[in-house]
PDB file of C-alpha atoms in Angstrom:
ATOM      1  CA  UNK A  20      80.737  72.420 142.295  1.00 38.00           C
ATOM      2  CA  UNK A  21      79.913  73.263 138.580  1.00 41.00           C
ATOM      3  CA  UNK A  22      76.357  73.484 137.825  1.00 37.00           C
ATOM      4  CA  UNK A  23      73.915  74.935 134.978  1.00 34.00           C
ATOM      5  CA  UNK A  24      72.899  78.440 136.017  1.00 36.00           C
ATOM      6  CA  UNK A  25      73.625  82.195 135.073  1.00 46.00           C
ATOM      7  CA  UNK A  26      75.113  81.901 138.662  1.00 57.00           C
ATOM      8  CA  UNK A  27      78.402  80.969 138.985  1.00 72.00           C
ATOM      9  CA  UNK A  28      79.109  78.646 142.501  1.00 88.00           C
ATOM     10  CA  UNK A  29      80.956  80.693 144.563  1.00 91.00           C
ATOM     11  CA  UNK A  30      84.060  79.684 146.489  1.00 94.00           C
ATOM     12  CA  UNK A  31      85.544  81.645 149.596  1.00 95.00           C
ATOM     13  CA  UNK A  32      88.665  80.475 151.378  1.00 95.00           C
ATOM     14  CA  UNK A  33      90.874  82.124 153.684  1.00 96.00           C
ATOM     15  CA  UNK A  34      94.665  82.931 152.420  1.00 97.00           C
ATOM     16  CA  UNK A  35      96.385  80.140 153.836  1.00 96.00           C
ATOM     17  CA  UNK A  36      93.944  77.444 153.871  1.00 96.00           C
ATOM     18  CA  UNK A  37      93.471  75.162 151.379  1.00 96.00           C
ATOM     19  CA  UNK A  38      90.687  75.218 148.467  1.00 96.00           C
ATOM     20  CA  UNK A  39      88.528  72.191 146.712  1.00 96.00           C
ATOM     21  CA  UNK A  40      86.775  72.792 143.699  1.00 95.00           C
ATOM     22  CA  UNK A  41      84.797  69.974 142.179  1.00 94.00           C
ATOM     23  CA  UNK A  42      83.644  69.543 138.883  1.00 93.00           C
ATOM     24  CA  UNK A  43      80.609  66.738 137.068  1.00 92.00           C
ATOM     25  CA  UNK A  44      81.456  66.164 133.731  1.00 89.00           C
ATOM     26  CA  UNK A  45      78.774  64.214 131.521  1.00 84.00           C
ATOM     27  CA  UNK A  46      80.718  61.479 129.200  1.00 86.00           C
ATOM     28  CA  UNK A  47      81.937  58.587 130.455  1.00 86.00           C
ATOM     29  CA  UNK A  48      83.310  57.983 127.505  1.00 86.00           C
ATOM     30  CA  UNK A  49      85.734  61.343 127.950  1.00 88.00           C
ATOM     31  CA  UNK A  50      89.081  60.081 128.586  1.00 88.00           C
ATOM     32  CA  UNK A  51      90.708  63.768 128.669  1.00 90.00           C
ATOM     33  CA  UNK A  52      90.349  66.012 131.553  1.00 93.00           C
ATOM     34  CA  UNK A  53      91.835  69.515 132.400  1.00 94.00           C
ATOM     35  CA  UNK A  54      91.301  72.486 134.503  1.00 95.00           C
ATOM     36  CA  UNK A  55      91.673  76.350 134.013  1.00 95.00           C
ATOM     37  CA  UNK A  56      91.921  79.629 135.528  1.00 96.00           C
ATOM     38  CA  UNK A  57      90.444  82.575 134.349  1.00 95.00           C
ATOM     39  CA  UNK A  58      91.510  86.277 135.758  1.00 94.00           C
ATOM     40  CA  UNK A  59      88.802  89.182 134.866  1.00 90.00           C
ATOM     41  CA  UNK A  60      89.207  89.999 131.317  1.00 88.00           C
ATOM     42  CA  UNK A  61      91.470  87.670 130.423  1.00 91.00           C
ATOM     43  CA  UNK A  62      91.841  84.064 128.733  1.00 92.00           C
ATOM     44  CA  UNK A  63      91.697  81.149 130.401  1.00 93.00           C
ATOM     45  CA  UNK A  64      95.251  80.105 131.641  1.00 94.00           C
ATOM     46  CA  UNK A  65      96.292  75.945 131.826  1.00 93.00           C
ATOM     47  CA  UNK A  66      96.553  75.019 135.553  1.00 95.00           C
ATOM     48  CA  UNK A  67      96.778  70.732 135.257  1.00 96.00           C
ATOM     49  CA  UNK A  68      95.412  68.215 133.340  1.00 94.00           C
ATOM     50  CA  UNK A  69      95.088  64.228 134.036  1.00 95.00           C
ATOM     51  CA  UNK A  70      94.328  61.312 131.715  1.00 92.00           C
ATOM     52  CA  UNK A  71      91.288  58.671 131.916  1.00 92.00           C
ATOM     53  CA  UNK A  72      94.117  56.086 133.233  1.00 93.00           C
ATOM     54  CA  UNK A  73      95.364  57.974 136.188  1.00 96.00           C
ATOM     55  CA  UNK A  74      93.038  58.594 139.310  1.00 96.00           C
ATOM     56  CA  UNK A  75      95.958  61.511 140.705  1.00 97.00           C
ATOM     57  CA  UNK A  76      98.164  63.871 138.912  1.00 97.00           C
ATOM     58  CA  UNK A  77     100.140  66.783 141.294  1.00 97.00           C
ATOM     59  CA  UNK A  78     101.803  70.061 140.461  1.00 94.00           C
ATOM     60  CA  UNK A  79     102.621  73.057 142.273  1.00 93.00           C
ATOM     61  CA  UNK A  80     100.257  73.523 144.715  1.00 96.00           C
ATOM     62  CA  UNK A  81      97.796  72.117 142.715  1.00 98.00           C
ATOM     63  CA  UNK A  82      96.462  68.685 142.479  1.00 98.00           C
ATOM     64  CA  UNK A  83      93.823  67.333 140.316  1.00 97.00           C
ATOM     65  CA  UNK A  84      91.550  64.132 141.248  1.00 97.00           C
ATOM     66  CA  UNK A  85      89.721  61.897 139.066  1.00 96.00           C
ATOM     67  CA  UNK A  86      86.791  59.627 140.299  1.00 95.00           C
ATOM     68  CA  UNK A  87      85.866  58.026 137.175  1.00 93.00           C
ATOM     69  CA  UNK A  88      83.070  55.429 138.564  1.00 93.00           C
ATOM     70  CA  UNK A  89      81.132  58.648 140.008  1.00 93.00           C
ATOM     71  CA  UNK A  90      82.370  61.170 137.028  1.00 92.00           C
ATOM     72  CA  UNK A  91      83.558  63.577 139.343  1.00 93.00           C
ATOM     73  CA  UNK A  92      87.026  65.960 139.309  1.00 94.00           C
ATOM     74  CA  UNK A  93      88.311  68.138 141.487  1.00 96.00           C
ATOM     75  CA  UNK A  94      90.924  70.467 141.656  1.00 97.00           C
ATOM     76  CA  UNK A  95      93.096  71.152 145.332  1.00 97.00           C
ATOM     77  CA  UNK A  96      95.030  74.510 145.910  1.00 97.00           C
ATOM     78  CA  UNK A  97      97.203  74.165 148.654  1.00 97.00           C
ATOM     79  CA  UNK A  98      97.957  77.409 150.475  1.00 97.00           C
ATOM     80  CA  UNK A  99      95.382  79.253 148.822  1.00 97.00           C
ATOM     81  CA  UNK A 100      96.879  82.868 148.037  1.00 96.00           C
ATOM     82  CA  UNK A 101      95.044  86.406 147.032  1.00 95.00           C
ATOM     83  CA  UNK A 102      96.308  86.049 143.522  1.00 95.00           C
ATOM     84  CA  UNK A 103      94.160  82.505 143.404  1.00 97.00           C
ATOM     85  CA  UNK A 104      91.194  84.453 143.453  1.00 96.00           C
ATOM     86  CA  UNK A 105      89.259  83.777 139.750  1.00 96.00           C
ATOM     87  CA  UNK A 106      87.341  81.595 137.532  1.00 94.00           C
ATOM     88  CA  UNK A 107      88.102  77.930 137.303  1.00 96.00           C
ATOM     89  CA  UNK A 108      86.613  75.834 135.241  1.00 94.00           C
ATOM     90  CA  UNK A 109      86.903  72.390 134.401  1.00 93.00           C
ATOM     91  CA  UNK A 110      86.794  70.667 130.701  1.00 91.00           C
ATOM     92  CA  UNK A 111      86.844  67.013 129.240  1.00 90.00           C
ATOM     93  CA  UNK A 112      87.207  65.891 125.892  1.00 85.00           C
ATOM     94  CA  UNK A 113      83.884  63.869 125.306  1.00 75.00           C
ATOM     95  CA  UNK A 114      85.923  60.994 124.325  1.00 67.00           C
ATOM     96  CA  UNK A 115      87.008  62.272 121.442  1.00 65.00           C
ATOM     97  CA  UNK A 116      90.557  63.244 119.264  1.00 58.00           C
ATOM     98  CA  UNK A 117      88.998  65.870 117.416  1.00 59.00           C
ATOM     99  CA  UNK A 118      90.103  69.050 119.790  1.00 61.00           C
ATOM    100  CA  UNK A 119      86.374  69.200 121.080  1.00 77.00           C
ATOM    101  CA  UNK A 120      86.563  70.128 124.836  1.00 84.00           C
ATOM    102  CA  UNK A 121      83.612  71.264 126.511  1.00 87.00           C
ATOM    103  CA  UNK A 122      83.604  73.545 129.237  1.00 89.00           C
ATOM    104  CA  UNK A 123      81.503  73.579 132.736  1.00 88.00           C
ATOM    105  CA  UNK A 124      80.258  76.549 133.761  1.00 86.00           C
ATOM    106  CA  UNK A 125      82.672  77.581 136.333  1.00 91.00           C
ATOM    107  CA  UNK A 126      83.655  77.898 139.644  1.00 94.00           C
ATOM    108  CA  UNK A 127      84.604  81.496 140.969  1.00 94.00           C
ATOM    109  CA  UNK A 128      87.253  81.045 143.840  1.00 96.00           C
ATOM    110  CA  UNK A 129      87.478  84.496 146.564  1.00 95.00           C
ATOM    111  CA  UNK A 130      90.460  84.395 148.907  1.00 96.00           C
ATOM    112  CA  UNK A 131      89.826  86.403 151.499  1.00 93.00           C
ATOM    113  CA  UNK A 132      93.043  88.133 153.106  1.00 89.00           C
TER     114      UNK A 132
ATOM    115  CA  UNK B   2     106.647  83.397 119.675  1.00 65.00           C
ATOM    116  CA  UNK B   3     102.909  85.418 119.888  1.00 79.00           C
ATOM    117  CA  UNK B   4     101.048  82.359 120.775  1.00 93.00           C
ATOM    118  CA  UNK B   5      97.521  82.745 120.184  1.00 96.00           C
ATOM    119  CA  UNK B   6      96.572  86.174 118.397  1.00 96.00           C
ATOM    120  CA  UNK B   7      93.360  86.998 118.232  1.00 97.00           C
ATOM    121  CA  UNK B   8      92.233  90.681 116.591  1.00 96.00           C
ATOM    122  CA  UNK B   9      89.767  93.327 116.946  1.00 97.00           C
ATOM    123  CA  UNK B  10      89.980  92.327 120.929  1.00 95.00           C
ATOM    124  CA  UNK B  11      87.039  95.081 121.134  1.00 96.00           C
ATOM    125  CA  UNK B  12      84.477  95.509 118.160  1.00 96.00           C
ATOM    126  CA  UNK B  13      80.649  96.827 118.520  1.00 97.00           C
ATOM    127  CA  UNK B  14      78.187  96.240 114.917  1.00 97.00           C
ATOM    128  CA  UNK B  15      74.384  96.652 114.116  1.00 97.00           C
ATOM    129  CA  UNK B  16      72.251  93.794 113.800  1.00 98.00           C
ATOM    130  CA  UNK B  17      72.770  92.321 110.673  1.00 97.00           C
ATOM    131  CA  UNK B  18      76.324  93.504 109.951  1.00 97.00           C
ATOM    132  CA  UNK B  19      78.501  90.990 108.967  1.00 96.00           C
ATOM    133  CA  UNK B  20      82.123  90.747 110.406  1.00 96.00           C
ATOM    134  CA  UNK B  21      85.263  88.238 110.565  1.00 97.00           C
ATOM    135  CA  UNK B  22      87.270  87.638 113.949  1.00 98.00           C
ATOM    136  CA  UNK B  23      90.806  87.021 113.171  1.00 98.00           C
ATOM    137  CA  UNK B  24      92.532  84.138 115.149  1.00 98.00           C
ATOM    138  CA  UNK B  25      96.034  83.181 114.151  1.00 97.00           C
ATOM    139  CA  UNK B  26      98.356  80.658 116.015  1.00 97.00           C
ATOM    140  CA  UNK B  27     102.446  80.371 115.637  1.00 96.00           C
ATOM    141  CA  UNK B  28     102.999  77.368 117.197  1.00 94.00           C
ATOM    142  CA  UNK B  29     102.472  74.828 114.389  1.00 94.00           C
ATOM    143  CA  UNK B  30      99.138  73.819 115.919  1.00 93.00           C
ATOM    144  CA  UNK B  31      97.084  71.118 113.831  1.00 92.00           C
ATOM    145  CA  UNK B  32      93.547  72.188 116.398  1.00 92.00           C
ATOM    146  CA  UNK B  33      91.949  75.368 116.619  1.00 93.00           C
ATOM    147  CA  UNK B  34      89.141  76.398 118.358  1.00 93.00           C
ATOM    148  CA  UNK B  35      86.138  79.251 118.846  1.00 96.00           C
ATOM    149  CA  UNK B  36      84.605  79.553 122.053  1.00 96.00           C
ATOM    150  CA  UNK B  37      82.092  82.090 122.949  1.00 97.00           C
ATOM    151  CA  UNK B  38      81.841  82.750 126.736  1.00 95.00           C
ATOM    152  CA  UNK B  39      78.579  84.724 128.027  1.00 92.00           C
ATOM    153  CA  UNK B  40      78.390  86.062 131.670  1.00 82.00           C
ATOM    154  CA  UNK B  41      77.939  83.565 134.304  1.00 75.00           C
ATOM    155  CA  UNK B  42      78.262  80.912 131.831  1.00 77.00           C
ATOM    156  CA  UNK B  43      81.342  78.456 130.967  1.00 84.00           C
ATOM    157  CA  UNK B  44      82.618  78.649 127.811  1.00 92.00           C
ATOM    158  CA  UNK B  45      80.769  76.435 124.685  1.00 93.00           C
ATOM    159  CA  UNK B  46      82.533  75.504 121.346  1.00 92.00           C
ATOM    160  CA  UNK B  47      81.500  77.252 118.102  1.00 95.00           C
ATOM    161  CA  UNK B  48      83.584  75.346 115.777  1.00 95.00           C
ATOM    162  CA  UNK B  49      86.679  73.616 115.951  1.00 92.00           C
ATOM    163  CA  UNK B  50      89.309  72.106 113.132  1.00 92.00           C
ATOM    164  CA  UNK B  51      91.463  69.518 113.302  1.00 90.00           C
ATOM    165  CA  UNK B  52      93.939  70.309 110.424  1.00 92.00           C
ATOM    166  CA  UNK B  53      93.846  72.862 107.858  1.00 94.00           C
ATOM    167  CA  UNK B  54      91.117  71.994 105.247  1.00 95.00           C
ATOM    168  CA  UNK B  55      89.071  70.098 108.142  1.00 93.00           C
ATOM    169  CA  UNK B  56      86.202  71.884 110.621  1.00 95.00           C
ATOM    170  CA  UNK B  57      83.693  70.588 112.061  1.00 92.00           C
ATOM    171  CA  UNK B  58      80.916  72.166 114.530  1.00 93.00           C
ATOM    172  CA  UNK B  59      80.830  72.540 117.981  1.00 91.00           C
ATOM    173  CA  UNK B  60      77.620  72.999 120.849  1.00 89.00           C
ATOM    174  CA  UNK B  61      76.977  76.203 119.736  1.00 94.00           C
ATOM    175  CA  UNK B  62      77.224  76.328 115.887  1.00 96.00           C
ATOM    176  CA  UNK B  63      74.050  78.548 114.550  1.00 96.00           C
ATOM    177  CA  UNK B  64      75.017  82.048 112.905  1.00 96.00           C
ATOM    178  CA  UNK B  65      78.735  81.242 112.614  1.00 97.00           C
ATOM    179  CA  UNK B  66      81.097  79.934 109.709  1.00 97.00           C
ATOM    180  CA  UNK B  67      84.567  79.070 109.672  1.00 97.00           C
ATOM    181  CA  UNK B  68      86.999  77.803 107.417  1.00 96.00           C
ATOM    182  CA  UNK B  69      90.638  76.341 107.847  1.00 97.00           C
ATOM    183  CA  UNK B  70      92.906  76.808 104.375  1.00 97.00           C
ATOM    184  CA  UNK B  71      95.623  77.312 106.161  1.00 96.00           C
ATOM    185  CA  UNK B  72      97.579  75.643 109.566  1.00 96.00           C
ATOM    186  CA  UNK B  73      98.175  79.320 111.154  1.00 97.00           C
ATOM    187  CA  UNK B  74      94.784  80.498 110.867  1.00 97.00           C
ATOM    188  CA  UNK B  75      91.175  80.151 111.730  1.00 98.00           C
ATOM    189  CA  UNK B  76      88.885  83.178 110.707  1.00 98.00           C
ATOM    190  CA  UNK B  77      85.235  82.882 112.689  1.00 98.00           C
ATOM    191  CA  UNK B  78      82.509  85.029 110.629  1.00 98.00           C
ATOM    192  CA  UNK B  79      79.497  86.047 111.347  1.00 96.00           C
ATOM    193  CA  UNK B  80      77.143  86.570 108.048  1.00 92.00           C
ATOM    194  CA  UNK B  81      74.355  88.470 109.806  1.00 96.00           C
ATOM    195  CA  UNK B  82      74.678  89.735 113.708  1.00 96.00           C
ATOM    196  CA  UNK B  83      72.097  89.642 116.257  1.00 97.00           C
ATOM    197  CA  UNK B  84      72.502  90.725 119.375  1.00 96.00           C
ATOM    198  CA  UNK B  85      72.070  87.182 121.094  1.00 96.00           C
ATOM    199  CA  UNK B  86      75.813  87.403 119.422  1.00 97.00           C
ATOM    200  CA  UNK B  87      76.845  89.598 121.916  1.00 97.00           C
ATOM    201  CA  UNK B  88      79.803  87.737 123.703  1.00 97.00           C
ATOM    202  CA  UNK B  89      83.227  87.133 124.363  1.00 97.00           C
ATOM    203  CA  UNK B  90      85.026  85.496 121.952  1.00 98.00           C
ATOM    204  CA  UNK B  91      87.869  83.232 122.415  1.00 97.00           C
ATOM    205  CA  UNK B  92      90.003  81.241 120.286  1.00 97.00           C
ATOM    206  CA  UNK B  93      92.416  78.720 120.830  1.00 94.00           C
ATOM    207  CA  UNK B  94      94.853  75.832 119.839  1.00 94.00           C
ATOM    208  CA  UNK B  95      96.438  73.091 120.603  1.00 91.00           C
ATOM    209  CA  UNK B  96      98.998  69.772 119.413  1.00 87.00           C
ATOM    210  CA  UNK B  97      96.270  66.918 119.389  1.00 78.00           C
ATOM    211  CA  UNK B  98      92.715  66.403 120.537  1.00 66.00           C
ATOM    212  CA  UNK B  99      93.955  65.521 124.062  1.00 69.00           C
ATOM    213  CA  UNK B 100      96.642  68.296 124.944  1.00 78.00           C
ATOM    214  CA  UNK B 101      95.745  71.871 126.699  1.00 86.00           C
ATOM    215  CA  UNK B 102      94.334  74.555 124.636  1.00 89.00           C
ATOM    216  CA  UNK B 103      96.306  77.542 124.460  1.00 93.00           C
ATOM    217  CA  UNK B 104      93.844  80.560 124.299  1.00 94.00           C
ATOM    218  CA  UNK B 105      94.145  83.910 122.807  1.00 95.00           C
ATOM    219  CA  UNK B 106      93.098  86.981 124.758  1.00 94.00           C
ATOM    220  CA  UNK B 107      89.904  87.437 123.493  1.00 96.00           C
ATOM    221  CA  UNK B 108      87.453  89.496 121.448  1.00 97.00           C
ATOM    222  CA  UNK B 109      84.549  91.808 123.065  1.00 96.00           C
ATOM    223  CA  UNK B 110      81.673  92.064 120.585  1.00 97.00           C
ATOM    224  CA  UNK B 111      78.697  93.967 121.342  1.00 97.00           C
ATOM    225  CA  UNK B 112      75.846  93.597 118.884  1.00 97.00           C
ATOM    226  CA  UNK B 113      73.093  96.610 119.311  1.00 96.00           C
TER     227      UNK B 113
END
């Protein structure tokens, strides 16, 4: 899971199986949530996003879970493959409209071959 | 259709040099977005606007301006660097304050 650190949580999965990363976020208030990816030295790419008044939301080979009386996401790769492997992080909108999502720190995913 | 352009994407100053990092978005986007993104850290909001004419701060505010004048763009400067500056920059847009941010590919700056 995301935490504060210099340390990014590390995540190693065989290709094939499947992956969980979980995310905290802080406002219960938030009523937005979304994940990215993030290759090496490049920007983060959209993977899913759910709204405060869904609990499930699933795309390809992804699905994203919302526990909103604990405050807890997570984000499912089915079939984790080699190009998987990067940086996801999680991001909510602190119950907001005003385009202010904060970020958790990260999550970096290794698929091992 | 260039999405999210963000230029110098590699730029190194002295402390106390000022600079602007160019972000420019062709998608019509009313929210734009700076993110800085240090290693082994998430990424945390600089400043963000919600329309042109309109910003407001973000977590990490100190040592950074912006303005909005117009839709398409959303210059971040910094008046005096420091090397606790050093970073990646990002910037980003989207349609409302609850849709995905579309992200440029970044800016490098090293401050010695």
């Amino acid at each position: 899971g995301e935490s504060v650190g210099l340390h990014l949580p590390t995540l190693s999965v065989q290709e094939g199986d499947n992956s969980i990363i979980n995310c905290a976020y802080s406002n219960s208030a938030s009523d937005y949530f979304i994940w990215y990816k993030q290759e090496s030295g490049k920007g983060p790419q959209f993977i899913i996003d759910i709204r405060s008044n869904m609990d499930k939301r699933q795309g390809q080979r992804v699905t994203v879970l919302l526990n909103k009386t604990v405050k807890h996401l997570s984000l499912q790769i089915a079939a984790t493959q080699p190009g998987d492997s990067a940086v996801y992080f999680c991001a909510e909108n602190m119950g907001n409209q005003g385009g202010k999502l904060i970020f958790g720190q990260g999550t970096e995913l290794s698929v091992k071959p | 259709n260039a999405g999210v352009t963000q230029t110098p994407k590699f730029q190194v100053l002295k402390t106390g040099q000022s600079m602007t990092l160019q972000c420019a978005q062709d998608m019509n986007h009313e929210y734009m977005s700076w993110y800085r993104q240090d290693p082994g850290m998430g990424l945390r909001l600089i400043h963000y606007s919600v329309g042109a004419g309109i910003t407001d701060q973000g977590e990490v505010p100190n040592g950074y301006n912006v303005s909005r004048s117009t839709t398409e763009d959303f210059p971040l400067r910094l008046l005096s660097a420091a090397p606790s500056q050093t970073s990646v920059y990002f910037c980003a847009s989207s349609w409302g304050g609850n849709e995905k941010l579309f992200f440029g590919s970044g800016t490098q700056l090293s401050v010695l």
